[in-house]
PDB file of C-alpha atoms in Angstrom:
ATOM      1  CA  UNK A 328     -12.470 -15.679  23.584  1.00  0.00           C
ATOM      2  CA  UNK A 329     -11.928 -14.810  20.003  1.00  0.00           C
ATOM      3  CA  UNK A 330     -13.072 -11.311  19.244  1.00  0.00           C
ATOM      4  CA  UNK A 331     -14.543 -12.091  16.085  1.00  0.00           C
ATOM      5  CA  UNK A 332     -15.822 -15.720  15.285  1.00  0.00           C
ATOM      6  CA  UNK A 333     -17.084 -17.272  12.368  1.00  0.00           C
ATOM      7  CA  UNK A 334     -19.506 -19.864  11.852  1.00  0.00           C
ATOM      8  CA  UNK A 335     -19.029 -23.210  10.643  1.00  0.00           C
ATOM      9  CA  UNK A 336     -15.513 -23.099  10.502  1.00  0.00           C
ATOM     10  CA  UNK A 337     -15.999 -25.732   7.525  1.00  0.00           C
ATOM     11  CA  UNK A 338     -18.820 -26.917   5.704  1.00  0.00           C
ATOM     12  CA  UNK A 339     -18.878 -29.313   2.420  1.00  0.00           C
ATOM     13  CA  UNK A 340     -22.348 -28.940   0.139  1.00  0.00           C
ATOM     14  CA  UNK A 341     -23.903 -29.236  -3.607  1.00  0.00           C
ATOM     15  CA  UNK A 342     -24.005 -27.464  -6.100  1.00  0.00           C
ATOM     16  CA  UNK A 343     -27.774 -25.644  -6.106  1.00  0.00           C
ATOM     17  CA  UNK A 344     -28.055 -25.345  -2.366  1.00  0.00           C
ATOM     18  CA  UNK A 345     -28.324 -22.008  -0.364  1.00  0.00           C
ATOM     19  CA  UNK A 346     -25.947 -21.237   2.589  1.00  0.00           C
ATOM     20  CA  UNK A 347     -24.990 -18.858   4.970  1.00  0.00           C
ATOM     21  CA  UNK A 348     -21.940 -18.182   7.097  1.00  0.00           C
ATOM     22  CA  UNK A 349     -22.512 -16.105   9.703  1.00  0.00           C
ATOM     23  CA  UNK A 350     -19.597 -13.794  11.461  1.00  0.00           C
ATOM     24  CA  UNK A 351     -20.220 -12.692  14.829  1.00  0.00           C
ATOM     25  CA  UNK A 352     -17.870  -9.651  16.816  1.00  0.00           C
ATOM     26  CA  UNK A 353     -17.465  -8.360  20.112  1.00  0.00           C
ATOM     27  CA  UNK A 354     -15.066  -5.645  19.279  1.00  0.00           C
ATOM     28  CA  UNK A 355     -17.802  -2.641  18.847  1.00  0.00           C
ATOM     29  CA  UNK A 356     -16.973  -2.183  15.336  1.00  0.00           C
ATOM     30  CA  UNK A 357     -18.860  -0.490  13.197  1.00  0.00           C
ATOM     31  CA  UNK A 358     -17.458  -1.908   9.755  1.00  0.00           C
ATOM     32  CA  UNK A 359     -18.096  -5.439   8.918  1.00  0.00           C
ATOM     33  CA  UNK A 360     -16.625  -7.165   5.862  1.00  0.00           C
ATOM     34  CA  UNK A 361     -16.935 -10.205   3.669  1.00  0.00           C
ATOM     35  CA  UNK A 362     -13.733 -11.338   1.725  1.00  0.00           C
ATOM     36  CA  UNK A 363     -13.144 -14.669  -0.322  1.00  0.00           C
ATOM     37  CA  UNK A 364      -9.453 -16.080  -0.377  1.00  0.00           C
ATOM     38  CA  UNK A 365      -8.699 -17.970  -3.339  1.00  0.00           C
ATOM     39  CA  UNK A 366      -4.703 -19.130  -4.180  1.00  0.00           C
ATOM     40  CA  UNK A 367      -2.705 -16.828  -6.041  1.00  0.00           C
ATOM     41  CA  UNK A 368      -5.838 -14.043  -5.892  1.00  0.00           C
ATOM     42  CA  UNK A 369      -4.938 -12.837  -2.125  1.00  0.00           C
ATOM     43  CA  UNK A 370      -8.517 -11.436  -0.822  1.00  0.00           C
ATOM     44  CA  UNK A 371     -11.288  -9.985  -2.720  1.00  0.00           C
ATOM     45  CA  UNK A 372     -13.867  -8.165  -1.317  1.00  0.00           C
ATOM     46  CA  UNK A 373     -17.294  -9.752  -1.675  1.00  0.00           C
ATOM     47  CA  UNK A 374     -19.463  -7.146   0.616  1.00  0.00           C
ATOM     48  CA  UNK A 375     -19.251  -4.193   3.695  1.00  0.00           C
ATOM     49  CA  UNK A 376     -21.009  -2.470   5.667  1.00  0.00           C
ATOM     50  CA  UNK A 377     -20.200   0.777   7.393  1.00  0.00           C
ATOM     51  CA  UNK A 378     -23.070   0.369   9.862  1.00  0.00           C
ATOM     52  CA  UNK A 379     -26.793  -2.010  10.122  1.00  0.00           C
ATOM     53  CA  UNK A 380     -28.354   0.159   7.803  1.00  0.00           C
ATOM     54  CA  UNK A 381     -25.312   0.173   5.217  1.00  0.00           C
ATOM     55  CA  UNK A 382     -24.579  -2.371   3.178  1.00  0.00           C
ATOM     56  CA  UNK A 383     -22.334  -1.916  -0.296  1.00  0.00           C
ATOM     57  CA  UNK A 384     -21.414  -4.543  -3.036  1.00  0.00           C
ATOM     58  CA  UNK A 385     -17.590  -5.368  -3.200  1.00  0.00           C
ATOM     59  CA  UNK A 386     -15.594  -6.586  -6.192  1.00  0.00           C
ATOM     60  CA  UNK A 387     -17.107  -9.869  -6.459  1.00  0.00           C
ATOM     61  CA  UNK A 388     -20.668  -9.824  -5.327  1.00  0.00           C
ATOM     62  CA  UNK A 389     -22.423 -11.655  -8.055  1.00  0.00           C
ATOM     63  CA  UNK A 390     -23.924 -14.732  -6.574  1.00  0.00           C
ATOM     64  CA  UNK A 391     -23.837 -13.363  -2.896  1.00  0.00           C
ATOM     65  CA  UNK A 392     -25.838 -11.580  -0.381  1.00  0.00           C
ATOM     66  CA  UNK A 393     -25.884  -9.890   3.357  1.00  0.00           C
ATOM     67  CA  UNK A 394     -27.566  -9.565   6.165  1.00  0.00           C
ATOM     68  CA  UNK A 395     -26.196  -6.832   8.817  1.00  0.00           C
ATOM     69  CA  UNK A 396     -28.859  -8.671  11.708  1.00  0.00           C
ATOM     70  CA  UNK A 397     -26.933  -6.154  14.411  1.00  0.00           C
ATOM     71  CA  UNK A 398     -23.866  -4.598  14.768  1.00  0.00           C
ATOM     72  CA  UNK A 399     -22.263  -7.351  16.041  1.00  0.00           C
ATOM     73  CA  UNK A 400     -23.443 -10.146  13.298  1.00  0.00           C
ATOM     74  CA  UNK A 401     -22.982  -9.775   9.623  1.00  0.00           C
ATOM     75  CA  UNK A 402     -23.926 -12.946   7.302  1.00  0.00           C
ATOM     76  CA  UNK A 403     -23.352 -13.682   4.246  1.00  0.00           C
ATOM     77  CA  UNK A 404     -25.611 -16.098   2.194  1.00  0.00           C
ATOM     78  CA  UNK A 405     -24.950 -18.092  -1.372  1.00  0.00           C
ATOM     79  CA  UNK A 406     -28.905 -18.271  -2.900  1.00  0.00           C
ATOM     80  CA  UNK A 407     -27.351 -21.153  -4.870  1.00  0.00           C
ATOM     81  CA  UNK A 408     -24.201 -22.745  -4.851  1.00  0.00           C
ATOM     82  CA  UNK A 409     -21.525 -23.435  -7.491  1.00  0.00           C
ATOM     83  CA  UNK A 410     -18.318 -25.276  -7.584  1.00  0.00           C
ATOM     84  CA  UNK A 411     -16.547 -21.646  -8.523  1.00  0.00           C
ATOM     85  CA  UNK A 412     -17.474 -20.490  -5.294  1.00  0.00           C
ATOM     86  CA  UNK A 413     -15.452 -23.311  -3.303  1.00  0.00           C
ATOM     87  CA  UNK A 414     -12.718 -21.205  -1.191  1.00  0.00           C
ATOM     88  CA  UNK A 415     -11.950 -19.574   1.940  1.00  0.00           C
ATOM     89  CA  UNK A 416     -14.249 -16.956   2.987  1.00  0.00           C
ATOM     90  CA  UNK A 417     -13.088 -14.391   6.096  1.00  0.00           C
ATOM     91  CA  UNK A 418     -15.169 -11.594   7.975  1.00  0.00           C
ATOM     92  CA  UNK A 419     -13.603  -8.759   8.721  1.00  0.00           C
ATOM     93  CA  UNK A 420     -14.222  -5.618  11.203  1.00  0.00           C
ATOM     94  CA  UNK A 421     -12.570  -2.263  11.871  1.00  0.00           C
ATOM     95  CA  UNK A 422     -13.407   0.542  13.572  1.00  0.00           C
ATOM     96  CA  UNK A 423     -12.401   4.326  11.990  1.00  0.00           C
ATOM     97  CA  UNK A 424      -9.527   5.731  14.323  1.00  0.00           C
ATOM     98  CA  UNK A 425      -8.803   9.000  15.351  1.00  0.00           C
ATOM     99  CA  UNK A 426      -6.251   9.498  13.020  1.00  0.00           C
ATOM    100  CA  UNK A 427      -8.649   8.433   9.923  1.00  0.00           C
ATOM    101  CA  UNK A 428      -6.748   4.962   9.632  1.00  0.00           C
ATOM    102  CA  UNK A 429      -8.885   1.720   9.906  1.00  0.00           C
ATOM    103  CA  UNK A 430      -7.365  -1.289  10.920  1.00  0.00           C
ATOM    104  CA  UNK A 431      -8.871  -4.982  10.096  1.00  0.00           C
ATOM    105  CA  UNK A 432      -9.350  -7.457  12.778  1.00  0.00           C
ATOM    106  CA  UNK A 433     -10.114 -10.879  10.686  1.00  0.00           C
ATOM    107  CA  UNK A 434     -11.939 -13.756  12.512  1.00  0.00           C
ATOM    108  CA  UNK A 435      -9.988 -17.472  11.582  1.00  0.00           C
ATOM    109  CA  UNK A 436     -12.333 -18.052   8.092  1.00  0.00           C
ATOM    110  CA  UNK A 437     -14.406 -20.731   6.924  1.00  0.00           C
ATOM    111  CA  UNK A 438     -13.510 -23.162   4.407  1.00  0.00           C
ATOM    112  CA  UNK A 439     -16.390 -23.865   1.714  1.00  0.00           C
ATOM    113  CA  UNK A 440     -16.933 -26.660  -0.564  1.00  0.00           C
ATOM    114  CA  UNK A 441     -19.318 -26.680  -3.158  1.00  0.00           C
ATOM    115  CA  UNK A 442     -19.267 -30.440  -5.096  1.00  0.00           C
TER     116      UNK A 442
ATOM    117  CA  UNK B1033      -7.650   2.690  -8.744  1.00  0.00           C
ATOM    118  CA  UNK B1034      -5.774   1.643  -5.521  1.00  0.00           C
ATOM    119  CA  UNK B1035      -3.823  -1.386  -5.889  1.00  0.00           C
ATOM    120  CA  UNK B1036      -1.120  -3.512  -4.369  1.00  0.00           C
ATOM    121  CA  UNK B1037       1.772  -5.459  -6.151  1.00  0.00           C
ATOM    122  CA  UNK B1038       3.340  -7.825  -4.065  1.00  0.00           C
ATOM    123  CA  UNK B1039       6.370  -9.904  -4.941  1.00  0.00           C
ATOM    124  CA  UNK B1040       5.236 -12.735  -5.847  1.00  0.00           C
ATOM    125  CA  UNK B1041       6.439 -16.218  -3.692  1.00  0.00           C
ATOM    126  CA  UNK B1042       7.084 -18.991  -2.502  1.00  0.00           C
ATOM    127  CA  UNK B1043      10.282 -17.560  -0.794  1.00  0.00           C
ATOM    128  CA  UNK B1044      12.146 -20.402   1.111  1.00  0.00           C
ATOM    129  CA  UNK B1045      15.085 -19.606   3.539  1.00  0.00           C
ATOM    130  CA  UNK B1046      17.165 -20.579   6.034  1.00  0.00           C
ATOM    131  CA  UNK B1047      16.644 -19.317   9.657  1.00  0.00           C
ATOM    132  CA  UNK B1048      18.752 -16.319  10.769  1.00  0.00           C
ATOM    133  CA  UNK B1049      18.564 -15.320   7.154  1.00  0.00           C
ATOM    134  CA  UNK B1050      17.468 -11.818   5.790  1.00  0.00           C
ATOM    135  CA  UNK B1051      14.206 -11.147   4.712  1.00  0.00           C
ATOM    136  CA  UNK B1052      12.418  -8.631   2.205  1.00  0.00           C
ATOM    137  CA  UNK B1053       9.490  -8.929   0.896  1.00  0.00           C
ATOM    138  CA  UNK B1054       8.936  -6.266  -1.714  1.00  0.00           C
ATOM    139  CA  UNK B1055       5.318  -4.080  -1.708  1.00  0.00           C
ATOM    140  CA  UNK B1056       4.562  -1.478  -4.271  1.00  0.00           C
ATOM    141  CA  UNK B1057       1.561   1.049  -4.333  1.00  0.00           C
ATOM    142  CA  UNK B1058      -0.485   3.124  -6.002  1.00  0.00           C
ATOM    143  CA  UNK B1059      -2.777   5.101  -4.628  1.00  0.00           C
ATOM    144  CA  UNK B1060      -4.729   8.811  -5.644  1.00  0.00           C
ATOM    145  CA  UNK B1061      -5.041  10.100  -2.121  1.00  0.00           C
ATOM    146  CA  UNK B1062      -2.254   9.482   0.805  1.00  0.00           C
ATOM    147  CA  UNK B1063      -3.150   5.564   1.888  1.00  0.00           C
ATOM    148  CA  UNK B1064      -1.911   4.152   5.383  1.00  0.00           C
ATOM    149  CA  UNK B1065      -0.162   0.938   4.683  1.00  0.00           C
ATOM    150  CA  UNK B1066      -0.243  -2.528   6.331  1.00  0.00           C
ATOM    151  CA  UNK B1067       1.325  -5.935   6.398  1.00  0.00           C
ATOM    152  CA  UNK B1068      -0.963  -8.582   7.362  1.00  0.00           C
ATOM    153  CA  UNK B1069       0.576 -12.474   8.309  1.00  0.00           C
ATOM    154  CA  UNK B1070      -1.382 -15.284   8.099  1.00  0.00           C
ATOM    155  CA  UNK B1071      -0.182 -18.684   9.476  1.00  0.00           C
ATOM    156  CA  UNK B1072      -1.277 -22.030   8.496  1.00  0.00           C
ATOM    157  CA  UNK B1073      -5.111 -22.616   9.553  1.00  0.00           C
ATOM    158  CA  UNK B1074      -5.637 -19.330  10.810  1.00  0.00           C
ATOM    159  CA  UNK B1075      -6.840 -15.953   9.891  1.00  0.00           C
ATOM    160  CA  UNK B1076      -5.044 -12.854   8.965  1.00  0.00           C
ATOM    161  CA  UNK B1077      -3.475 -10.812  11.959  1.00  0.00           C
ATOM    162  CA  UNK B1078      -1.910  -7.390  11.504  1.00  0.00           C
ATOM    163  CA  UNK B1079       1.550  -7.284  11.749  1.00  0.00           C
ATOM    164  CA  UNK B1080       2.581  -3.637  11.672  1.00  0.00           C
ATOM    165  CA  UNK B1081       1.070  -0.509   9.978  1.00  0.00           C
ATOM    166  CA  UNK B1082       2.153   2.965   8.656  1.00  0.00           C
ATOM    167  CA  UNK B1083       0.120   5.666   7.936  1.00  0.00           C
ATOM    168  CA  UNK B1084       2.381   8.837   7.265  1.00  0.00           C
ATOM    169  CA  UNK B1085       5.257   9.160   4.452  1.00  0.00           C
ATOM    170  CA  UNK B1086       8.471   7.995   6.365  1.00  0.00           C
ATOM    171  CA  UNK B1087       6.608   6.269   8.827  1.00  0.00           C
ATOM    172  CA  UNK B1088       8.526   2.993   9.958  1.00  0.00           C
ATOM    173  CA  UNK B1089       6.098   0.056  11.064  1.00  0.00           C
ATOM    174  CA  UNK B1090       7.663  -2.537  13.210  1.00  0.00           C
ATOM    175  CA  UNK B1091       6.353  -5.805  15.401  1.00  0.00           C
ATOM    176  CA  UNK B1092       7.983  -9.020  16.558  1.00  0.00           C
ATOM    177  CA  UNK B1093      11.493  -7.738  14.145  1.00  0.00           C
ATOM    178  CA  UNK B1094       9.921  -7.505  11.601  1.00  0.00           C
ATOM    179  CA  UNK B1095      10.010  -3.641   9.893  1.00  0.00           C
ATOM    180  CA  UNK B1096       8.244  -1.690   7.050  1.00  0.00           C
ATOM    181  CA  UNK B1097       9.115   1.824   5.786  1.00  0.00           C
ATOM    182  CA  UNK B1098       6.499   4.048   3.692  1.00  0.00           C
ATOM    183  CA  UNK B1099       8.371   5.500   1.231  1.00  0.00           C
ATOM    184  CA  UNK B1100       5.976   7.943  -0.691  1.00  0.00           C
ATOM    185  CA  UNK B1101       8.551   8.819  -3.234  1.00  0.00           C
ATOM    186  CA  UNK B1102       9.246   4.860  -4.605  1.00  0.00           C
ATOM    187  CA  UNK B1103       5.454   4.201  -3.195  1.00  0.00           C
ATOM    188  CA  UNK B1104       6.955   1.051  -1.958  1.00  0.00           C
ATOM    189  CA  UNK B1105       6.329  -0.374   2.080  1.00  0.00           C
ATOM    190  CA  UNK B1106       8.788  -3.451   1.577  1.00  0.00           C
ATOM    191  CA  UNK B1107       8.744  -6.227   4.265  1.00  0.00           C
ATOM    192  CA  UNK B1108      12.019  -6.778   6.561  1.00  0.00           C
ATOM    193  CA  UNK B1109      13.295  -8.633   8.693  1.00  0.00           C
ATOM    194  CA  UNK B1110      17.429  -9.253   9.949  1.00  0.00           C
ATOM    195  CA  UNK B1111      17.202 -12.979  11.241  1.00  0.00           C
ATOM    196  CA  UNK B1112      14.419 -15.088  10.174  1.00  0.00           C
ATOM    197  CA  UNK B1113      12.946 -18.003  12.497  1.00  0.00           C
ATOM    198  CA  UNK B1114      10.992 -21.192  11.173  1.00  0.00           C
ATOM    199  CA  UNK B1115       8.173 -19.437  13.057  1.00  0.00           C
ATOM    200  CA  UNK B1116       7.811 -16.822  11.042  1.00  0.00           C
ATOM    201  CA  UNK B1117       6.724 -19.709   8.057  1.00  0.00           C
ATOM    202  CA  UNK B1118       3.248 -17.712   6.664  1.00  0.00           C
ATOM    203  CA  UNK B1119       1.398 -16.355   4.466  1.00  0.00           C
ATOM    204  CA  UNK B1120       2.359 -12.252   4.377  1.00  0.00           C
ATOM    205  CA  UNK B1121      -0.142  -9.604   2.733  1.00  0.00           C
ATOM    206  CA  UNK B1122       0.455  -5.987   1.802  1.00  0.00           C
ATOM    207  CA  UNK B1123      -2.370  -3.923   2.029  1.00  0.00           C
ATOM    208  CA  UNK B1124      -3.647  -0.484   1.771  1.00  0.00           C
ATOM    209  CA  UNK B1125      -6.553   1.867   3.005  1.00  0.00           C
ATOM    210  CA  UNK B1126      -6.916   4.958   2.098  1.00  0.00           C
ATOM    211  CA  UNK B1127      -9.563   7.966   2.884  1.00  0.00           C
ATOM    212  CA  UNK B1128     -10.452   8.511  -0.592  1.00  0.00           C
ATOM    213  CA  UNK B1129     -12.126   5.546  -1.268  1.00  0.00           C
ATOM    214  CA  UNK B1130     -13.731   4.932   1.815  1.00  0.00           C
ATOM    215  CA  UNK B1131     -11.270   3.066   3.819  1.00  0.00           C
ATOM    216  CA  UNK B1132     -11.856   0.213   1.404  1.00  0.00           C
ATOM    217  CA  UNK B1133      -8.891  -2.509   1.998  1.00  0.00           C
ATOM    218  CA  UNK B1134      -6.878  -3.532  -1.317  1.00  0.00           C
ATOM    219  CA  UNK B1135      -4.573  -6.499  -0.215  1.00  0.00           C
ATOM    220  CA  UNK B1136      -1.715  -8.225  -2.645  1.00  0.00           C
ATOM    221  CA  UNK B1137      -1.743 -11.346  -3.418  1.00  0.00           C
ATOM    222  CA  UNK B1138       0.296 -12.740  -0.543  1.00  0.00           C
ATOM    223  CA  UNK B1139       3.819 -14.099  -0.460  1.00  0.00           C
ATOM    224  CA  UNK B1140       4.334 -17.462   1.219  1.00  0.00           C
ATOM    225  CA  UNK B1141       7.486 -17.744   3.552  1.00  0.00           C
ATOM    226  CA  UNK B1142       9.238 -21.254   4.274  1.00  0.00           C
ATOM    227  CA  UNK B1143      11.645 -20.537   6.830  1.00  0.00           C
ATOM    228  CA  UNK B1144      13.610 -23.905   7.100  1.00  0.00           C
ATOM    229  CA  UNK B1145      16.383 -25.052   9.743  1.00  0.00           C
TER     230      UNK B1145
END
């Protein structure tokens, strides 16, 4: 089984409606991210969280929000759709080695269409 | 602030060619260094990682060197294989800033018979 999983793997709506993805891990992590992948951008950080009761604003977080539910499930919710916000959007986790170096496991994304 | 620059793609090549994809940094406090691949349909994995100056990262042939004094972790690879066809990030993390991520853009490989 997948160690971190991402729900729906694709999902096609209108503009004006809310959604959430939701991003699931059973690594143990700590650290939970949300990243959008758009082509010739790479990724861009929407929102983290170092922990349940952390949560901190990326580079792009206009238009989003989070929900840490455990430390295992991290969502992330559009209030209201928009065509601009049509791309691929991964979850992330890592967990803070010994040697200070975190590492990012990604789960396989989910592929959002806003008409 | 942290960045990456990331030669920009698509590279196309034969198979059994030579490979480099060129990664740049800049960073205020002493970043570890990654390479990230990501193949068609499919997440990112983590290919290999550095986190010292003159650390050399290396998985599945492929090989990364931090060089502090060029700030550069370029990509390599001797003998390329259609199966390596993906998407390839540079990325860095460093301490300073939280162990925020700061990927490049990406760099598409076409690795063609």
């Amino acid at each position: 089984d997948a160690d971190v999983t991402q729900t729906p793997r694709n999902r096609i709506t209108k503009t004006g409606k809310r959604i959430m993805l939701e991003c699931s891990q059973t690594k143990g992590h700590d650290r939970m991210y949300w990243y959008r992948q758009d082509p010739g951008l790479g990724l861009r950080l929407i929102y983290y969280s170092f922990d349940v009761k952390d949560i901190n604003k990326g580079e792009i977080s206009d238009g989003y929000s989070v929900s840490r539910q455990a430390q295992a499930k991290f969502s992330l919710s559009l209030e209201s759709a928009i065509p601009n916000q049509t791309a691929l959007y991964f979850c992330a986790t890592s967990d803070l080695g010994l040697a200070g170096t975190d590492t990012q496991y990604f789960g396989p994304g989910t592929r959002l269409t806003v008409l | 602030g942290d960045s990456v620059t990331q030669m920009e793609g698509p590279v196309t090549l034969s198979e059994e060619a030579f490979l480099t994809i060129n990664c740049t940094y800049t960073a205020t406090g002493y970043p570890s260094l990654f390479w990230y691949v990501q193949y068609p349909g499919e997440g990112l994995q983590l290919l290999l990682k550095a986190t010292k100056a003159d650390d050399k990262g290396s998985n599945k042939g492929f090989e990364a060197t931090y060089r502090k004094e060029t700030t550069s972790f370029h990509l390599e690879k001797g003998s390329v294989q259609v199966s390596d066809s993906a998407v390839y990030f540079c990325a860095l993390s460093a301490p300073n800033t939280g162990n925020q991520f700061y990927f490049g853009t990406g760099t598409s490989l076409t690795v063609i018979p």
